[in-house]
Short mmCIF file of C-alpha atoms in Angstrom, two decimals:
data_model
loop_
_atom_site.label_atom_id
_atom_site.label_comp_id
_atom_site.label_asym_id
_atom_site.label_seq_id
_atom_site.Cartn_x
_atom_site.Cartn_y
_atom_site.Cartn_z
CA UNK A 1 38.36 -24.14 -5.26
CA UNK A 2 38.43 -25.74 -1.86
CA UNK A 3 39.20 -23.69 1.56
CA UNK A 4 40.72 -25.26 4.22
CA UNK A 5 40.93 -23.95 7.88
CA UNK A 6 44.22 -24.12 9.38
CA UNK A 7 42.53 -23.61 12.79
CA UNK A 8 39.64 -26.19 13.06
CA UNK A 9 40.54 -27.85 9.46
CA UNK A 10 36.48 -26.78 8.15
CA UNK A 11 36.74 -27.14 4.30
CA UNK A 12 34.50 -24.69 2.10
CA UNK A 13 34.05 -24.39 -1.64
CA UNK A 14 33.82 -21.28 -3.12
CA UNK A 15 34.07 -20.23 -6.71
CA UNK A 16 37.87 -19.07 -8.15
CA UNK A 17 36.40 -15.77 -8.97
CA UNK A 18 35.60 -15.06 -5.38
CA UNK A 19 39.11 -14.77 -4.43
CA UNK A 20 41.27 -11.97 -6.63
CA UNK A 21 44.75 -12.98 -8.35
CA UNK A 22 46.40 -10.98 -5.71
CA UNK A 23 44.88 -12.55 -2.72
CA UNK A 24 42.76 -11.60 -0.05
CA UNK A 25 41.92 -12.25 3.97
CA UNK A 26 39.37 -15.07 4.59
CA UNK A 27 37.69 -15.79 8.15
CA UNK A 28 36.50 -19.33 8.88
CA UNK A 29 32.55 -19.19 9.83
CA UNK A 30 33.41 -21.77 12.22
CA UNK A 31 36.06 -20.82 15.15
CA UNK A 32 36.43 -17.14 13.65
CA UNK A 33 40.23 -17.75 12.44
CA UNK A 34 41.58 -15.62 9.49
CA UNK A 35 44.16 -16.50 6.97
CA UNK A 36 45.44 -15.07 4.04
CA UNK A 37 44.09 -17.14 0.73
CA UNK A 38 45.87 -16.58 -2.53
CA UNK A 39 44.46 -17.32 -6.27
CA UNK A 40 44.82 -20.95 -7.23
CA UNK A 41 46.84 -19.25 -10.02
CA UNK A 42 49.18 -18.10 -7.75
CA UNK A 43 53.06 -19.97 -8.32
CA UNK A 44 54.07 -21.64 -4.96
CA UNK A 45 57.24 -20.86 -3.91
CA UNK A 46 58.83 -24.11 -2.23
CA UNK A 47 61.97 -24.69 -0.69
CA UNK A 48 63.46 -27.37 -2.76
CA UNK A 49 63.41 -24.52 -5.67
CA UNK A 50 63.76 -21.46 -4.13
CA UNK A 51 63.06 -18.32 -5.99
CA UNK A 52 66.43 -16.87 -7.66
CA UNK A 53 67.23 -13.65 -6.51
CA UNK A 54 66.23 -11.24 -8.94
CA UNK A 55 69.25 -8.38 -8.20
CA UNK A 56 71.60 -11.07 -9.69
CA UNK A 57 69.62 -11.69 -12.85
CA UNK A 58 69.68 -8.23 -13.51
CA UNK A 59 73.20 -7.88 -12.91
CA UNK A 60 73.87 -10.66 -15.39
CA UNK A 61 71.56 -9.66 -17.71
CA UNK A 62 73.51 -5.99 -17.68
CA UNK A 63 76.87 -7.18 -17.84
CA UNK A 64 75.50 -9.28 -21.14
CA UNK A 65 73.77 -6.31 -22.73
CA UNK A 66 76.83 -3.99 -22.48
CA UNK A 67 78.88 -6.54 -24.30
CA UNK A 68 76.82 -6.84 -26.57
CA UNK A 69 76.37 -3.12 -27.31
CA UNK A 70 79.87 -3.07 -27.03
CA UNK A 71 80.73 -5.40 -29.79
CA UNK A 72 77.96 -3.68 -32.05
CA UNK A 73 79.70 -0.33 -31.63
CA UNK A 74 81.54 0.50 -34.79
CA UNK A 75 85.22 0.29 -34.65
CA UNK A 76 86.00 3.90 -34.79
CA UNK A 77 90.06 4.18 -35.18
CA UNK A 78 90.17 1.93 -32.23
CA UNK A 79 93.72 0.96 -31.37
CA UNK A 80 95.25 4.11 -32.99
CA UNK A 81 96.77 6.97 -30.81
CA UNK A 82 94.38 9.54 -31.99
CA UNK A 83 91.54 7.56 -31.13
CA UNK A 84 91.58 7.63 -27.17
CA UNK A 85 91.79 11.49 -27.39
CA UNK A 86 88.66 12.10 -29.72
CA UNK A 87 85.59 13.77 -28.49
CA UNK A 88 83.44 10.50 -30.35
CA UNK A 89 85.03 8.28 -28.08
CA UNK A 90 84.65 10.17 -24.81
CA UNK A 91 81.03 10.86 -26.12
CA UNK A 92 80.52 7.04 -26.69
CA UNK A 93 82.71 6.11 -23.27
CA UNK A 94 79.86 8.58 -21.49
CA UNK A 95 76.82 6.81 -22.98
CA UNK A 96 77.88 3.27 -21.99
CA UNK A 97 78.57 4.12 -18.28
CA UNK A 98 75.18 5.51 -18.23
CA UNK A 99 73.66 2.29 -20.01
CA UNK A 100 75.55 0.42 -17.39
CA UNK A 101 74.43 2.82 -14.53
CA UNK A 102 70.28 2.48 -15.92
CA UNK A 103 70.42 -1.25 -15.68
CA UNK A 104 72.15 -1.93 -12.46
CA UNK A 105 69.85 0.15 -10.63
CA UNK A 106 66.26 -1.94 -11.35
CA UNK A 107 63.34 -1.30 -9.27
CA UNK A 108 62.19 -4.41 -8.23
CA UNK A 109 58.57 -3.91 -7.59
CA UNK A 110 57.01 -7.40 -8.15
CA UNK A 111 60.21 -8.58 -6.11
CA UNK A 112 58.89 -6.15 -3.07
CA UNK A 113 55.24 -7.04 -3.36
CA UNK A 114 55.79 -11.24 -3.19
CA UNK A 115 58.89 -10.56 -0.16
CA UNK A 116 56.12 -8.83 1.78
CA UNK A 117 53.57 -11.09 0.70
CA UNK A 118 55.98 -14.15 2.03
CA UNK A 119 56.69 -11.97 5.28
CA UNK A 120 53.00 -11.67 5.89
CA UNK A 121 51.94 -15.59 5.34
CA UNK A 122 54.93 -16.45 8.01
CA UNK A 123 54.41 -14.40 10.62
CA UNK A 124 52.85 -15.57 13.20
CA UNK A 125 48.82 -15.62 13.41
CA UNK A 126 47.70 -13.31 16.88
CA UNK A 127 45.36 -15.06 18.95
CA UNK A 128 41.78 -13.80 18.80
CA UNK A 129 40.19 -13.29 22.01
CA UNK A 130 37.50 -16.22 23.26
CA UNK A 131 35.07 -13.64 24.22
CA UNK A 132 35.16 -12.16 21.07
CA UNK A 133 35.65 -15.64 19.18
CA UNK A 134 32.22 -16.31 20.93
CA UNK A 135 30.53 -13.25 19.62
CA UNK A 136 31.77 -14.05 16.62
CA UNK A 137 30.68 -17.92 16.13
CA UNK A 138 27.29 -16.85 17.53
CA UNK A 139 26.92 -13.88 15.10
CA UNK A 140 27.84 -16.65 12.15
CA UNK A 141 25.31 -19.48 13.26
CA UNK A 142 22.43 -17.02 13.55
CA UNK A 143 23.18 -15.16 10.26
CA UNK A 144 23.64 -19.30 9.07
CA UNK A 145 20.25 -20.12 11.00
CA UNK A 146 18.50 -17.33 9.04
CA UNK A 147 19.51 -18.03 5.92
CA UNK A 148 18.48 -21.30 6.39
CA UNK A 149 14.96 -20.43 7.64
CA UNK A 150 14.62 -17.75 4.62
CA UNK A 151 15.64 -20.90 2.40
CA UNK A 152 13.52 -23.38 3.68
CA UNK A 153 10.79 -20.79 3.91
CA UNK A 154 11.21 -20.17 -0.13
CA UNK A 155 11.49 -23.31 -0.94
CA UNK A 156 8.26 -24.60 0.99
CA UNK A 157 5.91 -21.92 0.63
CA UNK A 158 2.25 -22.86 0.36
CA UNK A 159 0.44 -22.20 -2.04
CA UNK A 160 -1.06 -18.72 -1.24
CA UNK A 161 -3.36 -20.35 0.98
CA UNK A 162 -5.55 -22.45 -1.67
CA UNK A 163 -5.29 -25.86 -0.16
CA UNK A 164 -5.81 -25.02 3.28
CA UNK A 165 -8.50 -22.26 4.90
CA UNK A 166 -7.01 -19.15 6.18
CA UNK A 167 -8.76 -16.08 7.51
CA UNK A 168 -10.15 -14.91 4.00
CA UNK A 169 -12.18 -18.13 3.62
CA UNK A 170 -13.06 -18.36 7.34
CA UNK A 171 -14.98 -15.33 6.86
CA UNK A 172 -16.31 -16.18 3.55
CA UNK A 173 -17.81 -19.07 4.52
CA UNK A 174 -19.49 -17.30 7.90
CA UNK A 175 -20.72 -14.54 5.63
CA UNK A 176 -22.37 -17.19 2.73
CA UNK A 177 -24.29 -18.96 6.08
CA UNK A 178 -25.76 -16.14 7.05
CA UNK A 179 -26.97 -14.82 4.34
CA UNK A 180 -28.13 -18.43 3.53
CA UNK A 181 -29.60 -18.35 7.28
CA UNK A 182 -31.31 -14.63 6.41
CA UNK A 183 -32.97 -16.34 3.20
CA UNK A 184 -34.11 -19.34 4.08
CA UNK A 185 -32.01 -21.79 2.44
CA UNK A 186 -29.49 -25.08 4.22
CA UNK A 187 -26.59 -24.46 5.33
CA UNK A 188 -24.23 -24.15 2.07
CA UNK A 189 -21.61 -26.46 3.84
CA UNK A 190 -23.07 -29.39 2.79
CA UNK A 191 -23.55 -28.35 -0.73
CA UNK A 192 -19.76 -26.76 -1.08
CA UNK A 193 -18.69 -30.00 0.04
CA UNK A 194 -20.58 -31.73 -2.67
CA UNK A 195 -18.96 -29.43 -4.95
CA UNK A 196 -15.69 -29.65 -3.72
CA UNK A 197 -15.19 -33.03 -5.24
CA UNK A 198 -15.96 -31.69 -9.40
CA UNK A 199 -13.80 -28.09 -8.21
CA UNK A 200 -10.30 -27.91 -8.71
CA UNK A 201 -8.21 -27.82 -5.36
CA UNK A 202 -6.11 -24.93 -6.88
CA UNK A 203 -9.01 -22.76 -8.40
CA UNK A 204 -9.77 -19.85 -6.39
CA UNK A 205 -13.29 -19.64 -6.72
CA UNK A 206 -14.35 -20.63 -3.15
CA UNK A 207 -12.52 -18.20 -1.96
CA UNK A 208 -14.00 -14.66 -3.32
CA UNK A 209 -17.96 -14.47 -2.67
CA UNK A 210 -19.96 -14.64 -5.03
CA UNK A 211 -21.19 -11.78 -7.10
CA UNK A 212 -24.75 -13.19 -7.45
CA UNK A 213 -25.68 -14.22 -3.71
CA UNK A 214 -24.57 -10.55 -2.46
CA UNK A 215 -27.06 -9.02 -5.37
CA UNK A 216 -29.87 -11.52 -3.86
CA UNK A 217 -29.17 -10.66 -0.64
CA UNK A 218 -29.17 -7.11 -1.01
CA UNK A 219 -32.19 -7.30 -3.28
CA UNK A 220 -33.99 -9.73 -0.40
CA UNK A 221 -32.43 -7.42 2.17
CA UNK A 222 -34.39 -4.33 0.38
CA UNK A 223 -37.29 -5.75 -0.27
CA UNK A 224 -37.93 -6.48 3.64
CA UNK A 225 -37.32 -3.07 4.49
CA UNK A 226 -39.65 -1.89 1.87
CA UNK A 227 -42.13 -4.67 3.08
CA UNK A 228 -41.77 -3.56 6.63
CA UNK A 229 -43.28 0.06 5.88
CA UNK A 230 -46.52 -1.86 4.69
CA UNK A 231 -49.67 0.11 3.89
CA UNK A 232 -51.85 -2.02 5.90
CA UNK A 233 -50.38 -0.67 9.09
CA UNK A 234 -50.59 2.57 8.36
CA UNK A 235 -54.11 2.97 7.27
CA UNK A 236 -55.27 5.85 4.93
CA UNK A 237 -57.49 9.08 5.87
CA UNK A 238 -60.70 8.81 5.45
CA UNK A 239 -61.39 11.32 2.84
CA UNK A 240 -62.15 14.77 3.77
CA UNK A 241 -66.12 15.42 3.17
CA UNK A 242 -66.92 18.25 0.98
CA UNK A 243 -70.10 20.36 0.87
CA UNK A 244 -69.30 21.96 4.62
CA UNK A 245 -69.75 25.42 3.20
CA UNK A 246 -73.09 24.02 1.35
CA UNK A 247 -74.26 22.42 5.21
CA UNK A 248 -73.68 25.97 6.87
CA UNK A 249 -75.13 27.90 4.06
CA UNK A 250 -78.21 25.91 4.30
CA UNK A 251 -78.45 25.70 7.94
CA UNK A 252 -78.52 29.69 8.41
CA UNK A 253 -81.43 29.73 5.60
CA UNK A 254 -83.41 26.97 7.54
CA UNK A 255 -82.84 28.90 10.42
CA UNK A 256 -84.15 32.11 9.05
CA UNK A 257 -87.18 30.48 7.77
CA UNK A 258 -88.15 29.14 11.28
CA UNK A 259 -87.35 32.61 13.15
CA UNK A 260 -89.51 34.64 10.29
CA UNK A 261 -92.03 31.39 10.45
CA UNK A 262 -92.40 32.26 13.96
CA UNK A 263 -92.56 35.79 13.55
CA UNK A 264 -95.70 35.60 11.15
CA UNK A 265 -97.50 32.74 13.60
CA UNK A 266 -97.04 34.81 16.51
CA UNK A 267 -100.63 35.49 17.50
CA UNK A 268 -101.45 31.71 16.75
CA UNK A 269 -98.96 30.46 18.84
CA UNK A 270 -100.14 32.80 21.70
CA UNK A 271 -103.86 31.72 21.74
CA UNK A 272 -103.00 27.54 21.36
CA UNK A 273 -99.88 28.00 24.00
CA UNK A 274 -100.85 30.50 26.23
CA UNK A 275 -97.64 30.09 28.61
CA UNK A 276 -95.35 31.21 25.81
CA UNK A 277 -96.84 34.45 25.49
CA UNK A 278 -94.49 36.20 27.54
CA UNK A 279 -91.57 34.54 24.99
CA UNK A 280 -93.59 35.30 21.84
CA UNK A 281 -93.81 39.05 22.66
CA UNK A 282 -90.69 39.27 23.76
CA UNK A 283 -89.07 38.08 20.53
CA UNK A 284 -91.76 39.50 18.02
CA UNK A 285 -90.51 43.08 19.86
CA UNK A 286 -86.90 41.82 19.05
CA UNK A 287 -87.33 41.20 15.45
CA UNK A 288 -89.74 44.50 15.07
CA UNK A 289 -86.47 46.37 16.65
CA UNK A 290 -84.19 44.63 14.07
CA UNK A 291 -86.73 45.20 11.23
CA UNK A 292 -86.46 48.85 12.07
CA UNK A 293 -82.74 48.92 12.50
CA UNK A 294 -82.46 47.33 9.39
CA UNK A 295 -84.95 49.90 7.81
CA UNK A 296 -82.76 52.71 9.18
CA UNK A 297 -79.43 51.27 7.69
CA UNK A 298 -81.25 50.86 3.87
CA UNK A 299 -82.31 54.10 3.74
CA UNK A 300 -78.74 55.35 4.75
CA UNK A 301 -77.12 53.27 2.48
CA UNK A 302 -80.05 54.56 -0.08
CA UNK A 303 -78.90 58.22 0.58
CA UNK A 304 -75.23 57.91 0.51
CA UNK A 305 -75.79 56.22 -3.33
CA UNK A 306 -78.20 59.45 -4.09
CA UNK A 307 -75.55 61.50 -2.97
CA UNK A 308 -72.82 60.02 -4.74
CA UNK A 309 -74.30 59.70 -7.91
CA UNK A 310 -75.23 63.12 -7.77
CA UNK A 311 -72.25 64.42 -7.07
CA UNK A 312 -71.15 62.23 -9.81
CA UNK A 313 -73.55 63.61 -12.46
CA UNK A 314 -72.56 67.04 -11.22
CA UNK A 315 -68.49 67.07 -12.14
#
């Protein structure tokens, strides 16, 4: 159904469902103005056929029941003396005056409703404030601005980004040259353009990185921190000579040898080198003192084993 504005005549078409069969208040998105709509359904009351008043139909129709009940009342001795006297006809006199009473008193409900209805649509409109008209026409063209941003915004939304490069493939493409800069290889530009032109626009390929350039980089990435801790800069220790014990061992014995060599060539040495006389003496009397010492201590050592394996042999 079409709307029509009695204030700024702005038509709008809204559904029949939208406004009830009883009616309802409607504002104009406009100039703010408010009117009451009824249902398209709704009978208009013109004044070339006014409404009949509905008090006067009931009084008719009342007056034509009660004749009629009357005249279907059996004729119970009607017209004789007797008649008027008998408690039947005061009994039926009783019920017809309340049939009559019941349907001159109806309650026009639906007769109420549409007066006050009527009442309301002619009375006279009060004038909305301008200040608040403004508020109100600005509060309608920005809700009417949004809507029409959040449709055109549905309507044309991309196409999550595939055709054109957003901050995903910005940073896919920096991280693909470097690593293609850390290994060695061109610049992958080139040869993503090349392949651009056999790749569909809308596959998503180009954008997610690729599983097998991050294995090769971390593999190439590993491998050069295993090759920098190379063995060739950190040489090995020479191996540790054995035998030391052997060298000292021997060394004391050669040692020995010389001193007892010495010992026994004593008098020799003193006739061919007559200036180390003094020395030879001096260290044959050292050895003759440790010869005795060492005399001493064996025949201690002697006695103590007499003694305890005599004591020994004794128990």
């Amino acid at each position: 159904m079409r709307l029509t504005c009695p204030n700024c005549e702005a038509t709008y078409e809204v559904p029949d469902d939208v406004i009830p069969e009883a009616g309802r208040d409607v504002q104009c998105s406009n100039c703010g103005d408010t009117w009451f709509q009824h249902h398209p359904d709704h009978p208009q009351q013109t004044a070339d056929h006014p409404q009949d008043d509905p008090s006067q139909d009931a009084d008719d129709y009342d007056d034509a029941a009660l004749d009629d009940e009357e005249d279907d009342l059996p004729d119970l001795g009607r017209g004789s003396p007797a008649a008027a006297g008998s408690p039947l006809a005061s009994e039926d006199d009783s019920d017809a005056d309340i049939a009559r009473d019941m349907w001159q008193d109806p309650e026009p409900e639906d007769h109420d409703d549409a007066e006050s209805d009527a009442a309301l649509a002619g009375q006279p409109r009060r004038a909305i404030d301008p200040n608040v008209r403004d508020i109100l026409q600005e509060e309608a063209d920005r809700e009417s601005r949004a809507r029409a941003e959040e449709r055109a915004r549905l309507e044309t939304q991309p196409e999550l980004g595939l055709d054109d490069e957003d901050e995903t493939s910005r940073r896919t493409r920096e991280a693909r040259t470097r690593m293609a800069r850390l290994r060695g290889e061109p610049d992958p530009e080139d040869e993503a353009e090349i392949a651009s032109a056999t790749i569909d626009p809308t596959s998503r390929r180009d954008l997610l990185p690729d599983i097998d350039e991050i294995n090769s980089s971390l593999r190439s990435e590993g491998e050069a921190a295993a090759g920098s801790f190379n063995e060739d800069d950190y040489p090995a220790l020479p191996p540790r000579k054995r035998g030391g014990f052997r060298f000292g061992f021997f060394l004391i014995l050669i040692l020995a040898g010389l001193g007892l060599l010495a010992y026994m060539l004593a008098p020799m040495i003193k006739e061919n080198v007559p200036q180390a006389a003094d020395q030879v003496d001096a260290y044959v009397a050292q050895v003759d003192s440790f010869r005795l010492w060492l005399d001493d201590q064996a025949r201690l050592l002697l006695a103590w084993l007499d003694s305890k394996s005599g004591s020994g042999a004794g128990e």
